[in-house]
PDB file of C-alpha atoms and ligand atoms in Angstrom:
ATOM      1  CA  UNK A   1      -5.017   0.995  23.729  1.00  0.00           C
ATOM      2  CA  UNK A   2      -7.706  -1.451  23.634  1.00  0.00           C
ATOM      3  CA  UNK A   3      -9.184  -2.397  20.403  1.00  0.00           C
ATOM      4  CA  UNK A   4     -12.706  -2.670  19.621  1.00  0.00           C
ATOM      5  CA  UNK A   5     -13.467  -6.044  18.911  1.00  0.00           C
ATOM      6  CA  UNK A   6     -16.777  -5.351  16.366  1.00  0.00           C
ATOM      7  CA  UNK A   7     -14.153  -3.023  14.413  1.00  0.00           C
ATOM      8  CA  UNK A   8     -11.383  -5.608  14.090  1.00  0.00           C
ATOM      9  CA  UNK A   9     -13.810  -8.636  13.096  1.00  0.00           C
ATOM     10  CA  UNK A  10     -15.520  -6.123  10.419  1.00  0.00           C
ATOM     11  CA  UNK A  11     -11.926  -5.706   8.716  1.00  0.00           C
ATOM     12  CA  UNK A  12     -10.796  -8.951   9.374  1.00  0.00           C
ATOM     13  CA  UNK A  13      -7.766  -7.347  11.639  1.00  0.00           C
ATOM     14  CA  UNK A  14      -6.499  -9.540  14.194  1.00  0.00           C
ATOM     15  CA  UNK A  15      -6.596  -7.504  17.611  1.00  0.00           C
ATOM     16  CA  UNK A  16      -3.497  -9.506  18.769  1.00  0.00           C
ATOM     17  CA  UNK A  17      -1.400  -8.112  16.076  1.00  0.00           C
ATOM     18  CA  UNK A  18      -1.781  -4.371  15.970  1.00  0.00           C
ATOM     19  CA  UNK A  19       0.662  -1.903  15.000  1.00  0.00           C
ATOM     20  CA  UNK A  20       1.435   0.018  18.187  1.00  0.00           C
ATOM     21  CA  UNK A  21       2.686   3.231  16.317  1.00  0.00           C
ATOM     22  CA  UNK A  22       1.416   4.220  12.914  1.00  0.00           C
ATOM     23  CA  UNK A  23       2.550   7.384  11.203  1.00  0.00           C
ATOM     24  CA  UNK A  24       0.917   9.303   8.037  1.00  0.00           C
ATOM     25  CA  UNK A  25       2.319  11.555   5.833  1.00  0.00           C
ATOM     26  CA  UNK A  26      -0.737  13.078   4.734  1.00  0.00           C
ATOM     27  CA  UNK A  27      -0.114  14.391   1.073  1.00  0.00           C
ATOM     28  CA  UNK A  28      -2.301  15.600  -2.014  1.00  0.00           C
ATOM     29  CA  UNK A  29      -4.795  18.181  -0.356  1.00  0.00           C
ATOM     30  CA  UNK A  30      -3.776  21.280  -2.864  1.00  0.00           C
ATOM     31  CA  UNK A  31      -4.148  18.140  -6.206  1.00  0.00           C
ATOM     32  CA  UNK A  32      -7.477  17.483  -4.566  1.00  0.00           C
ATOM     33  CA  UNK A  33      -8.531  21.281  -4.633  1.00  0.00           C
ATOM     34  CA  UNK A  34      -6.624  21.461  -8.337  1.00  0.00           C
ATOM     35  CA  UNK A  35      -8.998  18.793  -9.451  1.00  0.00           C
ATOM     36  CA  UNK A  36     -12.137  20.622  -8.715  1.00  0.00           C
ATOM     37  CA  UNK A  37     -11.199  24.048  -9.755  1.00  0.00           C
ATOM     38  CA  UNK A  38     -10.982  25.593  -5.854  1.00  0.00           C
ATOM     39  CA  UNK A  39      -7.926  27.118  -3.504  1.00  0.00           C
ATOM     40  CA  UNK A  40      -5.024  24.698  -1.932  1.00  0.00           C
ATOM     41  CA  UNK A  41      -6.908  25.818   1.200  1.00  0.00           C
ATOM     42  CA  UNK A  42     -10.162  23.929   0.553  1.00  0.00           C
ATOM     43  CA  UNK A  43      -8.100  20.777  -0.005  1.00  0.00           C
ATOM     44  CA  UNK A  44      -6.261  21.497   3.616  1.00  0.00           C
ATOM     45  CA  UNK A  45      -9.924  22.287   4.931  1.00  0.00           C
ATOM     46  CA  UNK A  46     -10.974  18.998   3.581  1.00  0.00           C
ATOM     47  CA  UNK A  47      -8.200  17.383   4.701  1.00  0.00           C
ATOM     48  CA  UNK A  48      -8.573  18.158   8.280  1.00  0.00           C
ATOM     49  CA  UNK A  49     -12.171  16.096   7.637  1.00  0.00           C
ATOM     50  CA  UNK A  50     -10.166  13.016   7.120  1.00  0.00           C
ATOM     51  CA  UNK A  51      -7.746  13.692  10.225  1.00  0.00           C
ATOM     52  CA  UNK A  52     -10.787  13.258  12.011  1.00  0.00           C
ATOM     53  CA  UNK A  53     -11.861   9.877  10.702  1.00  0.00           C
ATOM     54  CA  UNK A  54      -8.541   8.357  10.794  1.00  0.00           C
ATOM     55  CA  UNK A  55      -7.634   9.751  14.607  1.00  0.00           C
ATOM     56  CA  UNK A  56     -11.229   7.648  15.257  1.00  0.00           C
ATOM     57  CA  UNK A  57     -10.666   4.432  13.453  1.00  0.00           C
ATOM     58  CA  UNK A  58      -7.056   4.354  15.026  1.00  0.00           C
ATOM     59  CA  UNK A  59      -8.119   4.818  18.523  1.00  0.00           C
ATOM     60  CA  UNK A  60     -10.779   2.199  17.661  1.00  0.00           C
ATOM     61  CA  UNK A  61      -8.144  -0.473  15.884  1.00  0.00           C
ATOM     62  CA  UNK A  62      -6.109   0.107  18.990  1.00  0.00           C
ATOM     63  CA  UNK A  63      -3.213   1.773  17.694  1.00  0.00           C
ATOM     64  CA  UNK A  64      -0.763   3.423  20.551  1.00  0.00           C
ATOM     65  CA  UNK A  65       0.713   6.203  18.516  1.00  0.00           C
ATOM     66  CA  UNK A  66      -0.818   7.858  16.259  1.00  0.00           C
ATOM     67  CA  UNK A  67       1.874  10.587  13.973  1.00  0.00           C
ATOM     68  CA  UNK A  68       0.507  12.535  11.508  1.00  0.00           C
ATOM     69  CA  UNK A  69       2.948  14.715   9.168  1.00  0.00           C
ATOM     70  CA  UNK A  70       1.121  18.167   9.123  1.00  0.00           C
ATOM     71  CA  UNK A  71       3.672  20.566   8.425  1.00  0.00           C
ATOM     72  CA  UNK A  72       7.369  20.339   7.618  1.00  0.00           C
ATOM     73  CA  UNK A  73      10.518  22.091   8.163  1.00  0.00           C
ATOM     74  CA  UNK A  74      10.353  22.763   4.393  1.00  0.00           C
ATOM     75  CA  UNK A  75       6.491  23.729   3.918  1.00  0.00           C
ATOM     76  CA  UNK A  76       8.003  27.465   5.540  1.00  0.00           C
ATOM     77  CA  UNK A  77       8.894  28.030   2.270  1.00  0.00           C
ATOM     78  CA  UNK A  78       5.699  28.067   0.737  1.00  0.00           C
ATOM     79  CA  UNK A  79       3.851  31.253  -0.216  1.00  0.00           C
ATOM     80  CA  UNK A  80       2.821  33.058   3.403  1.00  0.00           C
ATOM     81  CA  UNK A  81      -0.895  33.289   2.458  1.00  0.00           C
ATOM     82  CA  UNK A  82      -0.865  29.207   2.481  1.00  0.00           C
ATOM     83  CA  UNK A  83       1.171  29.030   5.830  1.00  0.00           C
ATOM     84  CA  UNK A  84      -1.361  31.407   7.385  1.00  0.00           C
ATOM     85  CA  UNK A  85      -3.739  29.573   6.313  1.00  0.00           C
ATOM     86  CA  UNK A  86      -2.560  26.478   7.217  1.00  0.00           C
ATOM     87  CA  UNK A  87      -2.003  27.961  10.713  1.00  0.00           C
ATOM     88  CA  UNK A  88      -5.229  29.362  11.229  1.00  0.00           C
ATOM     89  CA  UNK A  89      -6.939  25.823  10.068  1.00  0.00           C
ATOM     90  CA  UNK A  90      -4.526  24.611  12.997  1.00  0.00           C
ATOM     91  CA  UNK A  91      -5.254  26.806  15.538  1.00  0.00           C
ATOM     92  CA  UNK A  92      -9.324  26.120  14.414  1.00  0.00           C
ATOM     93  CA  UNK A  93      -8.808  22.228  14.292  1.00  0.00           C
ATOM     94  CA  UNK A  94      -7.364  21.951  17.695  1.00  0.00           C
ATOM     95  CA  UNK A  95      -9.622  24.450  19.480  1.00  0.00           C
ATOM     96  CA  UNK A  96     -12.313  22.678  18.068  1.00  0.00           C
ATOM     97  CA  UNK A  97     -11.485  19.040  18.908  1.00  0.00           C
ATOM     98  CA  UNK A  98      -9.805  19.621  22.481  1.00  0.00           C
ATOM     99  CA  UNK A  99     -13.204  18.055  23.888  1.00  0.00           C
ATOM    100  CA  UNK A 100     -13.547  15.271  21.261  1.00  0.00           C
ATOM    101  CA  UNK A 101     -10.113  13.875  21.918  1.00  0.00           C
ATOM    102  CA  UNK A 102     -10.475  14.115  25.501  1.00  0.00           C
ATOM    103  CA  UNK A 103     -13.687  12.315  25.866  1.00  0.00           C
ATOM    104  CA  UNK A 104     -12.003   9.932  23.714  1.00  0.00           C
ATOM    105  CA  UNK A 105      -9.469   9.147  25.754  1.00  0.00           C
ATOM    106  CA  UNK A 106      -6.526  11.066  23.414  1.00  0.00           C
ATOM    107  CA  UNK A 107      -3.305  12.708  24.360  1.00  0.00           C
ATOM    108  CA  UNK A 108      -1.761  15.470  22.290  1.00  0.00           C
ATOM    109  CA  UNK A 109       1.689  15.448  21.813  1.00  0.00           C
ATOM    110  CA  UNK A 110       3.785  17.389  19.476  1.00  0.00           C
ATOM    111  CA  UNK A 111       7.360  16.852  17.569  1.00  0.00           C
ATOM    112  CA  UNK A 112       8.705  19.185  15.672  1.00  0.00           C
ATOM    113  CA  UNK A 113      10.169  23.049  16.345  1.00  0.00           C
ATOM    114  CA  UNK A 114       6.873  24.345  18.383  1.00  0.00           C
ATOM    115  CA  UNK A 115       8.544  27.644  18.996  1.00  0.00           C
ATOM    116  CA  UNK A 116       8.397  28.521  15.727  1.00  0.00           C
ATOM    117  CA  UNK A 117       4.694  28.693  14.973  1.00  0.00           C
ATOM    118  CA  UNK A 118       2.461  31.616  15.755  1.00  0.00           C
ATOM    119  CA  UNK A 119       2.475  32.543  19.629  1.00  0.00           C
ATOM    120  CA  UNK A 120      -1.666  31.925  18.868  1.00  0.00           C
ATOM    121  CA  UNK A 121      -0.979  28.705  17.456  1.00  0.00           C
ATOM    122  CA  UNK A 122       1.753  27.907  20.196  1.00  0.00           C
ATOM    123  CA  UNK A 123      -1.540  28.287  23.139  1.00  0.00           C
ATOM    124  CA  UNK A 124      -4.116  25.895  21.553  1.00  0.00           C
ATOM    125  CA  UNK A 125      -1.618  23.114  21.211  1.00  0.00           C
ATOM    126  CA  UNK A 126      -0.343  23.768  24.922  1.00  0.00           C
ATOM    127  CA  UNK A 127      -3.665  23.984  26.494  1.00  0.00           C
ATOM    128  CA  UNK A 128      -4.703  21.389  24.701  1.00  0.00           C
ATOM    129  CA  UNK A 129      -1.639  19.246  25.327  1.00  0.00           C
ATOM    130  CA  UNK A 130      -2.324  19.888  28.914  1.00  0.00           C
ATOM    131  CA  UNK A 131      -5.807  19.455  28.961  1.00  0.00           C
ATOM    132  CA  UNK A 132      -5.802  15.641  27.422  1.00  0.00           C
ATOM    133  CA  UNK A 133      -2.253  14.850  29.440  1.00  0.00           C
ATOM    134  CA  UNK A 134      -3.915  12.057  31.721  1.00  0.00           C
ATOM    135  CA  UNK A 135      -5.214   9.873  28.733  1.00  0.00           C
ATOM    136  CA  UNK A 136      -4.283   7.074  28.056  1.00  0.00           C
ATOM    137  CA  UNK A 137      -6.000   5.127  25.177  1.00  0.00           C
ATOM    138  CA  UNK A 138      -3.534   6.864  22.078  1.00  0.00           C
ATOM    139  CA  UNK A 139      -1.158   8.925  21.434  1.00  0.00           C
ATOM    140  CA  UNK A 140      -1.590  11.301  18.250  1.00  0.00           C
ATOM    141  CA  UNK A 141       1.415  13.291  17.498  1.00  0.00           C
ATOM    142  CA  UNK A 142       0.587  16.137  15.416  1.00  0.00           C
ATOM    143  CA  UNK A 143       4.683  16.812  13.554  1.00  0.00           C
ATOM    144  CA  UNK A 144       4.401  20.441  12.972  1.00  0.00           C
ATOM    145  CA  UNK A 145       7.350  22.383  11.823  1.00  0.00           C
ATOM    146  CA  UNK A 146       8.968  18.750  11.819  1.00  0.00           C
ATOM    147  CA  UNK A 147      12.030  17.687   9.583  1.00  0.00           C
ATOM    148  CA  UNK A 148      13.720  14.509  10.793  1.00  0.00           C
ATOM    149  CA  UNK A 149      17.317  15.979  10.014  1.00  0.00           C
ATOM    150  CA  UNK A 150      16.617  18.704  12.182  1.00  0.00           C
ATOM    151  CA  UNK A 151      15.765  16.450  14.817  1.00  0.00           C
ATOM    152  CA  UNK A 152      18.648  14.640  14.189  1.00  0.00           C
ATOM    153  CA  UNK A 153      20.545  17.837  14.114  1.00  0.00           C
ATOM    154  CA  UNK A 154      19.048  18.999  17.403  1.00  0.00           C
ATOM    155  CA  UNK A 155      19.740  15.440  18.952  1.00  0.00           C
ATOM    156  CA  UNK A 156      23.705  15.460  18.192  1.00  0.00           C
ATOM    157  CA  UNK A 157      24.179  18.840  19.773  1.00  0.00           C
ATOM    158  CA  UNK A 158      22.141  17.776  22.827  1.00  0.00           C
ATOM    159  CA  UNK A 159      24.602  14.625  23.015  1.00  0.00           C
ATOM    160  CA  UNK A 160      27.916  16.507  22.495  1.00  0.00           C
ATOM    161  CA  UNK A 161      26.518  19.309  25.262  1.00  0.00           C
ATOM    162  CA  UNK A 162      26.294  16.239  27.552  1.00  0.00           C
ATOM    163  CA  UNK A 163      29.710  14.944  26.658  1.00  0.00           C
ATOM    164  CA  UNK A 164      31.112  18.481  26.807  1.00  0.00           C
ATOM    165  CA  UNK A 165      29.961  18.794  30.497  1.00  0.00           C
ATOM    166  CA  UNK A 166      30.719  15.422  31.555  1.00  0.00           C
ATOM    167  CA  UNK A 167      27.329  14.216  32.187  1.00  0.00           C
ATOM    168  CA  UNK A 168      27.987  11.581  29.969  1.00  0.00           C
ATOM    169  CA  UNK A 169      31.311   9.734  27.969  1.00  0.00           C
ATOM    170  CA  UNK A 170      31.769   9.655  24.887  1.00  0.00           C
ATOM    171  CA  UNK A 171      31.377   5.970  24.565  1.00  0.00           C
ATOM    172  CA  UNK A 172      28.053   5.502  26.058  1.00  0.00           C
ATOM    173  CA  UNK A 173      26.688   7.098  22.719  1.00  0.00           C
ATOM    174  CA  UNK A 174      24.738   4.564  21.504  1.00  0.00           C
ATOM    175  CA  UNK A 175      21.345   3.758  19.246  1.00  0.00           C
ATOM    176  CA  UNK A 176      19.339   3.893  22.537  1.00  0.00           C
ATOM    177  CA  UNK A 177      20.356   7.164  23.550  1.00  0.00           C
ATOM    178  CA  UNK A 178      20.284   8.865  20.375  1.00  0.00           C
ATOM    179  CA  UNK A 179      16.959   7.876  20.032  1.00  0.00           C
ATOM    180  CA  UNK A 180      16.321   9.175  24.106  1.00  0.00           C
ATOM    181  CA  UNK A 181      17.293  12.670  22.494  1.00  0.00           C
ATOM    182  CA  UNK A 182      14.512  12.292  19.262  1.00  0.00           C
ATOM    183  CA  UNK A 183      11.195  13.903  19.538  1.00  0.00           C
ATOM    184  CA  UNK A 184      10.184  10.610  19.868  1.00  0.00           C
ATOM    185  CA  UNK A 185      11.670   9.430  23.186  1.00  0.00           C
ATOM    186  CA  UNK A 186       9.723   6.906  25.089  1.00  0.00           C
ATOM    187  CA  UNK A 187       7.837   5.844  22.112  1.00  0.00           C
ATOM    188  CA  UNK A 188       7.686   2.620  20.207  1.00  0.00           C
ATOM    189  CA  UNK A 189       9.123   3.076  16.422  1.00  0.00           C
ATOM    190  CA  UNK A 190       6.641   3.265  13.707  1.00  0.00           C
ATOM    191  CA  UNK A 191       5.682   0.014  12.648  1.00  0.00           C
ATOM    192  CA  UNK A 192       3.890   1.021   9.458  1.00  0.00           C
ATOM    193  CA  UNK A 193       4.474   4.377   7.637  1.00  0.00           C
ATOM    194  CA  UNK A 194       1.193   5.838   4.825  1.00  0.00           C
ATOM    195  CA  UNK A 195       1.973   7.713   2.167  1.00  0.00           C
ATOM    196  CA  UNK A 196      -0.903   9.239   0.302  1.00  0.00           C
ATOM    197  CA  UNK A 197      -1.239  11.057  -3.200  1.00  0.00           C
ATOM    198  CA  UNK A 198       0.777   8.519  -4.869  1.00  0.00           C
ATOM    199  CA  UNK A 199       4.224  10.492  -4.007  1.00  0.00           C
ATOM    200  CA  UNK A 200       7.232   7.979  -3.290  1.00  0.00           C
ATOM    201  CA  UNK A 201       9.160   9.839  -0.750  1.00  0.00           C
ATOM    202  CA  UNK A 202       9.977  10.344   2.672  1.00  0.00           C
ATOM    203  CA  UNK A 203      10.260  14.084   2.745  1.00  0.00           C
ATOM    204  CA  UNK A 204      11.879  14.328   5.402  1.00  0.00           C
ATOM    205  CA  UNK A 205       9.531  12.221   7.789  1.00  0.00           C
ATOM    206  CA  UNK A 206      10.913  10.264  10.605  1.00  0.00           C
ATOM    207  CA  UNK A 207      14.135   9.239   8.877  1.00  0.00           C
ATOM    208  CA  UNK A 208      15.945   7.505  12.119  1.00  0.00           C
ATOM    209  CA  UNK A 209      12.976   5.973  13.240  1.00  0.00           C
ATOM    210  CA  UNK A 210      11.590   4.844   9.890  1.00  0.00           C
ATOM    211  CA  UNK A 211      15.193   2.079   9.849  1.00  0.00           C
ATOM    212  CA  UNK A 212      12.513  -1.204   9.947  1.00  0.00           C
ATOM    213  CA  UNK A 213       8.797   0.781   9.224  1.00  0.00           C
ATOM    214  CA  UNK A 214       6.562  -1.287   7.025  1.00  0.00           C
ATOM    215  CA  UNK A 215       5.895   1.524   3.947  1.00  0.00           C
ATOM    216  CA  UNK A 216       1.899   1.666   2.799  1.00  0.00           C
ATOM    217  CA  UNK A 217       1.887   4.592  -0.248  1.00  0.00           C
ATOM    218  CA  UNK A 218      -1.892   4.805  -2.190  1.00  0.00           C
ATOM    219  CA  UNK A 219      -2.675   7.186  -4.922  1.00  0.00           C
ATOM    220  CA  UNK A 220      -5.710   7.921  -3.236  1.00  0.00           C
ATOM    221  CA  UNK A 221      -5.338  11.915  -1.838  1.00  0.00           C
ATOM    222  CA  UNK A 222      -5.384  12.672   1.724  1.00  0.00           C
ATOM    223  CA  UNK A 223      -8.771  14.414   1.766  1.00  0.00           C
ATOM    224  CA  UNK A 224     -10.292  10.970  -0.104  1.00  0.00           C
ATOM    225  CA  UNK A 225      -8.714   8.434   2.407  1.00  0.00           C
ATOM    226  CA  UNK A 226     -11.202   6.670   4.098  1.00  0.00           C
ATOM    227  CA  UNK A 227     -11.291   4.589   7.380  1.00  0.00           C
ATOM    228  CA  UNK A 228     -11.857   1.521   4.857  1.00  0.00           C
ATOM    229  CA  UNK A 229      -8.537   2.354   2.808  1.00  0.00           C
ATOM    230  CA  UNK A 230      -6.862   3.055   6.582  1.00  0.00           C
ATOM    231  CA  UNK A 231      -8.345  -0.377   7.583  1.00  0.00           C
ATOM    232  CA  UNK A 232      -7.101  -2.540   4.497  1.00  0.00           C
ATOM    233  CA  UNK A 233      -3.693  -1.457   5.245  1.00  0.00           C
ATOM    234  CA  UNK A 234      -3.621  -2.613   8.318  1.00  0.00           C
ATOM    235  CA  UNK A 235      -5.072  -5.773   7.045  1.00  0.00           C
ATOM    236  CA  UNK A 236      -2.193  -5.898   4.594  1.00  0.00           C
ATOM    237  CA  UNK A 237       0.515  -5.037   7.323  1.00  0.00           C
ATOM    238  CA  UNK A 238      -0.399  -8.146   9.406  1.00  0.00           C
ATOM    239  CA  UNK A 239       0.047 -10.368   6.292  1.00  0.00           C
ATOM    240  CA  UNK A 240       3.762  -8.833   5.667  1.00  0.00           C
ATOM    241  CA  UNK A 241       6.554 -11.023   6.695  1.00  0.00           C
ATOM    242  CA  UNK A 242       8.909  -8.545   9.216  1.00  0.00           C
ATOM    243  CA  UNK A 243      12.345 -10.295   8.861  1.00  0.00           C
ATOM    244  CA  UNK A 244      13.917  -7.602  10.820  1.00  0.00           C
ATOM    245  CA  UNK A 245      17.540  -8.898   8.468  1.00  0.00           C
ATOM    246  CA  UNK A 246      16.679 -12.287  10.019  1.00  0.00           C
ATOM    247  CA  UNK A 247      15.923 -15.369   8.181  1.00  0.00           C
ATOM    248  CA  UNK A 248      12.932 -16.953   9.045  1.00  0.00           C
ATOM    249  CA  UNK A 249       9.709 -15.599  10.866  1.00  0.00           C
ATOM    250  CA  UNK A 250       6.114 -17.388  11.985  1.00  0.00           C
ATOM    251  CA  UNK A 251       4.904 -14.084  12.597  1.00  0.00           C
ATOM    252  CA  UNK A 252       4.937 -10.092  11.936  1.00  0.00           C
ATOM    253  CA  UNK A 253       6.381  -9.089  15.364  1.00  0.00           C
ATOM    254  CA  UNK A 254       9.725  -9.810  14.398  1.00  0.00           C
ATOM    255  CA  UNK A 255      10.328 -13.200  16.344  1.00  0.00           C
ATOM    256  CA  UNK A 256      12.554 -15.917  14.745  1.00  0.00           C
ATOM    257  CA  UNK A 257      11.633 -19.448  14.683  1.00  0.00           C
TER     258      UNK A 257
HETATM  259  C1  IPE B   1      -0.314  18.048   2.242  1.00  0.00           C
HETATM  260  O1  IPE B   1      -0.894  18.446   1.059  1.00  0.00           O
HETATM  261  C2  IPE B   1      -0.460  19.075   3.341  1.00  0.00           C
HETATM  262  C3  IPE B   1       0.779  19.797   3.645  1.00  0.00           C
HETATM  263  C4  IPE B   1       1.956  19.543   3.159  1.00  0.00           C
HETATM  264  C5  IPE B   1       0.668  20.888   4.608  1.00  0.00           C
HETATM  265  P1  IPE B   1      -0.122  19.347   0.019  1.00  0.00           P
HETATM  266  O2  IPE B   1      -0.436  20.787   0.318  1.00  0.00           O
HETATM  267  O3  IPE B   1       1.306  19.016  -0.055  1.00  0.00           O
HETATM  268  O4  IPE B   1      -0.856  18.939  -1.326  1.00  0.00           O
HETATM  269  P2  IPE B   1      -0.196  18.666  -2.743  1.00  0.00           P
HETATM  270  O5  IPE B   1       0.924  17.714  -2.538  1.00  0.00           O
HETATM  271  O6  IPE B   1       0.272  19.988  -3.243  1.00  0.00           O
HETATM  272  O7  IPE B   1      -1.307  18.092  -3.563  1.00  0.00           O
HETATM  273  C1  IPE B   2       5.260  16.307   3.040  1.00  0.00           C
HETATM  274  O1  IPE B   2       4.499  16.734   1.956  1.00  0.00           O
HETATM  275  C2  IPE B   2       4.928  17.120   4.251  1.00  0.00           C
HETATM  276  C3  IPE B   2       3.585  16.937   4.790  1.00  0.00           C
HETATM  277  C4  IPE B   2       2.677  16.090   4.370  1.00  0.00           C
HETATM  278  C5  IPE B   2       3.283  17.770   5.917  1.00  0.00           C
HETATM  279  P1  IPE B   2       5.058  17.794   0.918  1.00  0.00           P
HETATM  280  O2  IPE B   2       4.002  17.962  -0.131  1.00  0.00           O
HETATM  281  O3  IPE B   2       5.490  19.017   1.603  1.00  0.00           O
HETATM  282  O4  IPE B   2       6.342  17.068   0.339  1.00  0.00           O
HETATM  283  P2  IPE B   2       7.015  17.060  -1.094  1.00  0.00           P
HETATM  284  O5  IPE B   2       7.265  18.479  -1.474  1.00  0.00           O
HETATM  285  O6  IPE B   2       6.040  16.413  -2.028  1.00  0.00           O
HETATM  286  O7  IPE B   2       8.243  16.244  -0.926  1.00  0.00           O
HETATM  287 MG1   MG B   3       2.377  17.693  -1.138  1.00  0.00          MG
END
């Protein structure tokens, strides 16, 4: 939670003024295989390369959250020989960074449907999950199986249950406790949002909690995103005015003058 002051001063990012949740929708790993004549694989092998960097330069900037978009509800339909792969490189990734992100000072957390991936799968992320549960220096939130209408979906029927058995009235539904049922509960929205591959879209990603998200999108592909690129956006985000609908602002947290 602490940035690193030699970090900030070598991108010019004010430490004061960090976003406290960022979240990545990491696209363009099978264009960046396509491109040099190899499997979608290599590109999500390559890609996991760059997870690394970025999870570092975050924890260094002093980012809170960290979510990175690493499987949706919709990627199930892909071909199964890419979802096992994609599970295995999972299972591989987490195994093999469990110590990293714990010396680091890293929590793993998870939104999405866990019960849906592989039982295998399913025991990395838990051990893991409970292995790095005392840290507190970032959050990274690996969405895996994650759509943000199912979430929405899955939020509404945990409301009406509570209505239905009187634990709560109808009228106390409000923003707040809608977002108490997301996958997100107790954390701060995402201030800035990263799209890579030059894609324009959402898909899917955080849709209630994206409402006042500062959008980045870059042509560059995910496995060719550096911690420079990374670092010039949050450059950029501290220059953006954040109205928040109001009318004037001195600074990006939202505070009117
Ligand atoms: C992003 O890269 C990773 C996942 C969605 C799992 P893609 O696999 O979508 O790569 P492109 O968009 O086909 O290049
Ligand atoms: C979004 O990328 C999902 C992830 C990055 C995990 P996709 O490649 O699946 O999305 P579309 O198909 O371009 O919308
Ligand atoms: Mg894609």
């Amino acid at each position: 939670m602490k940035s690193d002051p030699d970090k900030c001063l070598y991108y010019d990012i004010d430490p004061a003024r960090i976003p406290r949740h960022v979240a990545i929708i990491m696209d363009g790993n099978g264009r960046w295989a396509k491109q040099r004549f190899k499997n979608r694989v290599t590109g999500h092998e390559k890609g996991s390369e760059t997870v690394r960097a970025i999870v570092e330069i975050s924890r260094q900037l002093g980012i809170q959250v960290l979510t990175l978009y690493a499987f949706s509800t919709e990627n199930w339909g892909r071909p199964g020989s890419e979802v096992s792969a994609l599970m295995s490189l999972l299972k591989k990734f987490i195994k093999s960074e469990r110590l990293s992100l714990h010396e680091k000072g890293i929590r793993l957390g998870i939104i999405g449907q866990k019960h849906r991936l592989p039982r295998d799968v399913q025991n990395e992320l838990d051990i893991t999950m409970d292995y790095t549960s005392g840290n507190r220096d970032m959050l990274l939130n690996l969405a895996l199986s994650y759509g943000g209408r199912e979430e929405i979906t899955r939020a509404v029927r945990s409301i009406a249950r509570d209505v239905m058995e009187g634990k709560i009235l109808w009228d106390d539904i409000s923003e707040e406790l809608i977002s108490a049922h997301l996958y997100t509960a107790n954390q701060p929205e995402p201030d800035m949002i990263i799209r890579t591959s030059g894609e324009m879209r959402l898909s899917n990603f955080l849709l209630w909690q994206a409402g006042y998200a500062e959008i980045f999108f870059t042509k560059t592909l995910w496995p060719d995103f550096t911690e420079q690129e990374f670092a010039s956006m949050v450059k950029e985000y501290q220059d953006r005015d954040r109205r928040f609908g109001k009318v004037v602002c001195s600074s990006n947290d939202g505070s009117p003058q």
